[in-house]
Short mmCIF file of C-alpha atoms in Angstrom, two decimals:
data_model
loop_
_atom_site.label_atom_id
_atom_site.label_comp_id
_atom_site.label_asym_id
_atom_site.label_seq_id
_atom_site.Cartn_x
_atom_site.Cartn_y
_atom_site.Cartn_z
CA MET A 1 126.07 108.74 135.73
CA GLN A 2 125.26 112.03 134.07
CA ASN A 3 121.88 113.70 133.74
CA ILE A 4 120.78 116.19 131.12
CA THR A 5 117.40 117.54 130.18
CA LEU A 6 117.06 118.43 126.52
CA LYS A 7 114.48 120.76 125.01
CA VAL A 8 113.07 118.95 121.98
CA GLU A 9 110.58 120.29 119.44
CA GLY A 10 108.17 118.22 117.39
CA MET A 11 107.18 115.42 119.73
CA SER A 12 103.41 115.21 119.59
CA CYS A 13 102.14 111.80 120.65
CA ASN A 14 102.97 108.51 122.30
CA HIS A 15 104.49 107.20 119.07
CA CYS A 16 106.97 110.05 119.32
CA VAL A 17 107.66 109.21 122.95
CA ASN A 18 108.44 105.63 121.99
CA ALA A 19 110.61 106.70 119.06
CA VAL A 20 112.72 109.03 121.19
CA GLU A 21 112.98 106.81 124.26
CA GLY A 22 113.74 103.81 122.06
CA ALA A 23 116.47 105.57 120.08
CA VAL A 24 118.19 106.80 123.23
CA GLY A 25 117.76 103.42 124.86
CA LYS A 26 119.63 101.77 121.98
CA LEU A 27 122.67 103.83 122.96
CA GLY A 28 122.57 102.31 126.43
CA ALA A 29 121.18 105.50 128.00
CA SER A 30 117.82 106.05 129.61
CA ALA A 31 115.38 108.70 128.39
CA LYS A 32 112.10 109.94 129.78
CA VAL A 33 110.03 112.18 127.54
CA ASN A 34 107.79 114.93 128.91
CA LEU A 35 105.44 115.57 126.00
CA ALA A 36 103.72 118.63 127.44
CA GLY A 37 107.03 120.07 128.61
CA LYS A 38 108.70 119.38 125.25
CA SER A 39 111.66 117.94 127.07
CA VAL A 40 113.62 114.73 127.39
CA ALA A 41 115.37 113.83 130.62
CA VAL A 42 118.34 111.61 129.92
CA GLU A 43 120.54 109.63 132.27
CA TYR A 44 123.69 108.24 130.74
CA ASP A 45 127.14 106.95 131.48
CA GLU A 46 129.49 109.58 130.10
CA THR A 47 132.30 107.02 129.77
CA LYS A 48 130.15 105.05 127.30
CA VAL A 49 128.12 107.57 125.33
CA SER A 50 128.34 111.30 124.70
CA ALA A 51 125.63 113.91 124.99
CA ALA A 52 126.30 114.71 121.33
CA ALA A 53 125.49 111.14 120.31
CA ILE A 54 122.28 111.25 122.32
CA LYS A 55 121.21 114.49 120.67
CA GLU A 56 122.02 113.06 117.27
CA ALA A 57 119.91 109.95 117.95
CA ILE A 58 116.94 112.19 118.78
CA GLU A 59 117.50 114.35 115.70
CA ASP A 60 117.71 111.20 113.59
CA GLN A 61 114.16 110.39 114.67
CA GLY A 62 113.05 113.63 113.07
CA TYR A 63 112.94 115.98 116.07
CA ASP A 64 114.81 119.19 116.79
CA VAL A 65 116.98 119.38 119.88
CA VAL A 66 116.79 123.12 120.54
CA GLY A 67 118.58 123.36 123.84
CA GLU A 68 119.57 121.89 127.19
CA MET B 1 84.69 100.08 95.32
CA GLN B 2 83.34 102.43 97.92
CA ASN B 3 84.86 105.70 99.10
CA ILE B 4 84.36 107.40 102.44
CA THR B 5 86.15 110.24 104.12
CA LEU B 6 86.21 110.03 107.90
CA LYS B 7 86.82 112.88 110.30
CA VAL B 8 89.37 111.63 112.82
CA GLU B 9 90.66 113.42 115.91
CA GLY B 10 94.04 112.90 117.53
CA MET B 11 96.35 112.22 114.61
CA SER B 12 99.37 114.46 115.12
CA CYS B 13 102.39 113.16 113.26
CA ASN B 14 103.72 110.76 110.66
CA HIS B 15 103.75 107.92 113.17
CA CYS B 16 99.99 108.43 113.48
CA VAL B 17 99.63 108.46 109.70
CA ASN B 18 101.44 105.13 109.50
CA ALA B 19 99.41 103.65 112.34
CA VAL B 20 96.09 104.56 110.75
CA GLU B 21 97.00 103.73 107.17
CA GLY B 22 98.58 100.46 108.30
CA ALA B 23 95.59 99.40 110.38
CA VAL B 24 93.16 100.08 107.54
CA GLY B 25 95.50 98.42 105.08
CA LYS B 26 95.44 95.22 107.12
CA LEU B 27 91.70 95.03 106.43
CA GLY B 28 92.40 95.02 102.70
CA ALA B 29 91.24 98.62 102.30
CA SER B 30 93.26 101.64 101.31
CA ALA B 31 93.54 104.74 103.51
CA LYS B 32 95.11 108.13 102.91
CA VAL B 33 95.46 110.38 105.92
CA ASN B 34 95.25 114.15 105.68
CA LEU B 35 96.93 115.27 108.90
CA ALA B 36 96.13 118.97 108.62
CA GLY B 37 92.57 118.22 107.54
CA LYS B 38 92.08 115.68 110.35
CA SER B 39 90.57 113.29 107.85
CA VAL B 40 91.11 109.85 106.40
CA ALA B 41 90.04 109.04 102.86
CA VAL B 42 89.28 105.35 102.55
CA GLU B 43 88.64 103.22 99.49
CA TYR B 44 87.30 99.77 100.20
CA ASP B 45 85.43 96.85 98.71
CA GLU B 46 82.10 96.82 100.53
CA THR B 47 81.64 93.12 99.77
CA LYS B 48 84.77 92.36 101.80
CA VAL B 49 84.92 94.88 104.63
CA SER B 50 82.42 97.20 106.27
CA ALA B 51 82.77 100.88 107.05
CA ALA B 52 82.11 99.95 110.68
CA ALA B 53 85.13 97.63 110.72
CA ILE B 54 87.30 100.35 109.22
CA LYS B 55 86.18 102.86 111.83
CA GLU B 56 86.85 100.33 114.57
CA ALA B 57 90.37 99.67 113.28
CA ILE B 58 91.10 103.40 113.47
CA GLU B 59 89.60 103.69 116.96
CA ASP B 60 91.69 100.70 118.03
CA GLN B 61 94.81 102.72 117.18
CA GLY B 62 93.72 105.26 119.77
CA TYR B 63 91.99 107.88 117.60
CA ASP B 64 88.44 109.16 117.63
CA VAL B 65 86.34 108.82 114.50
CA VAL B 66 84.02 111.77 114.97
CA GLY B 67 82.16 111.78 111.69
CA GLU B 68 82.03 111.09 107.98
#
């Protein structure tokens, strides 16, 4: 398993937490949002999903992945 | 039809807009959220739903109605 922590702008409330964690979860990865820290800790199986796909899923929810 | 504008704290994003407008809509009233203005303009039929019920529906979504 691989772990990355992404810096994500625009998450403001628990709806956002659910949107991001849900979108990453659909990829078979596990995400934990830190709202105050503007970050998303992700654990994923790099043989099944790429970090790029995870970032894209978060962007697709309307947030900006600004770094790792 | 009756119109009120409520001051509501805690709405931060479009998910919040949808939550509030949806909850008020379920009562048969019509709500328009102004995120930046922290307000919700509501049009409702006072013979069918009360202002108190509308405020409660918004509070039930996790927001504070702090005034009219």
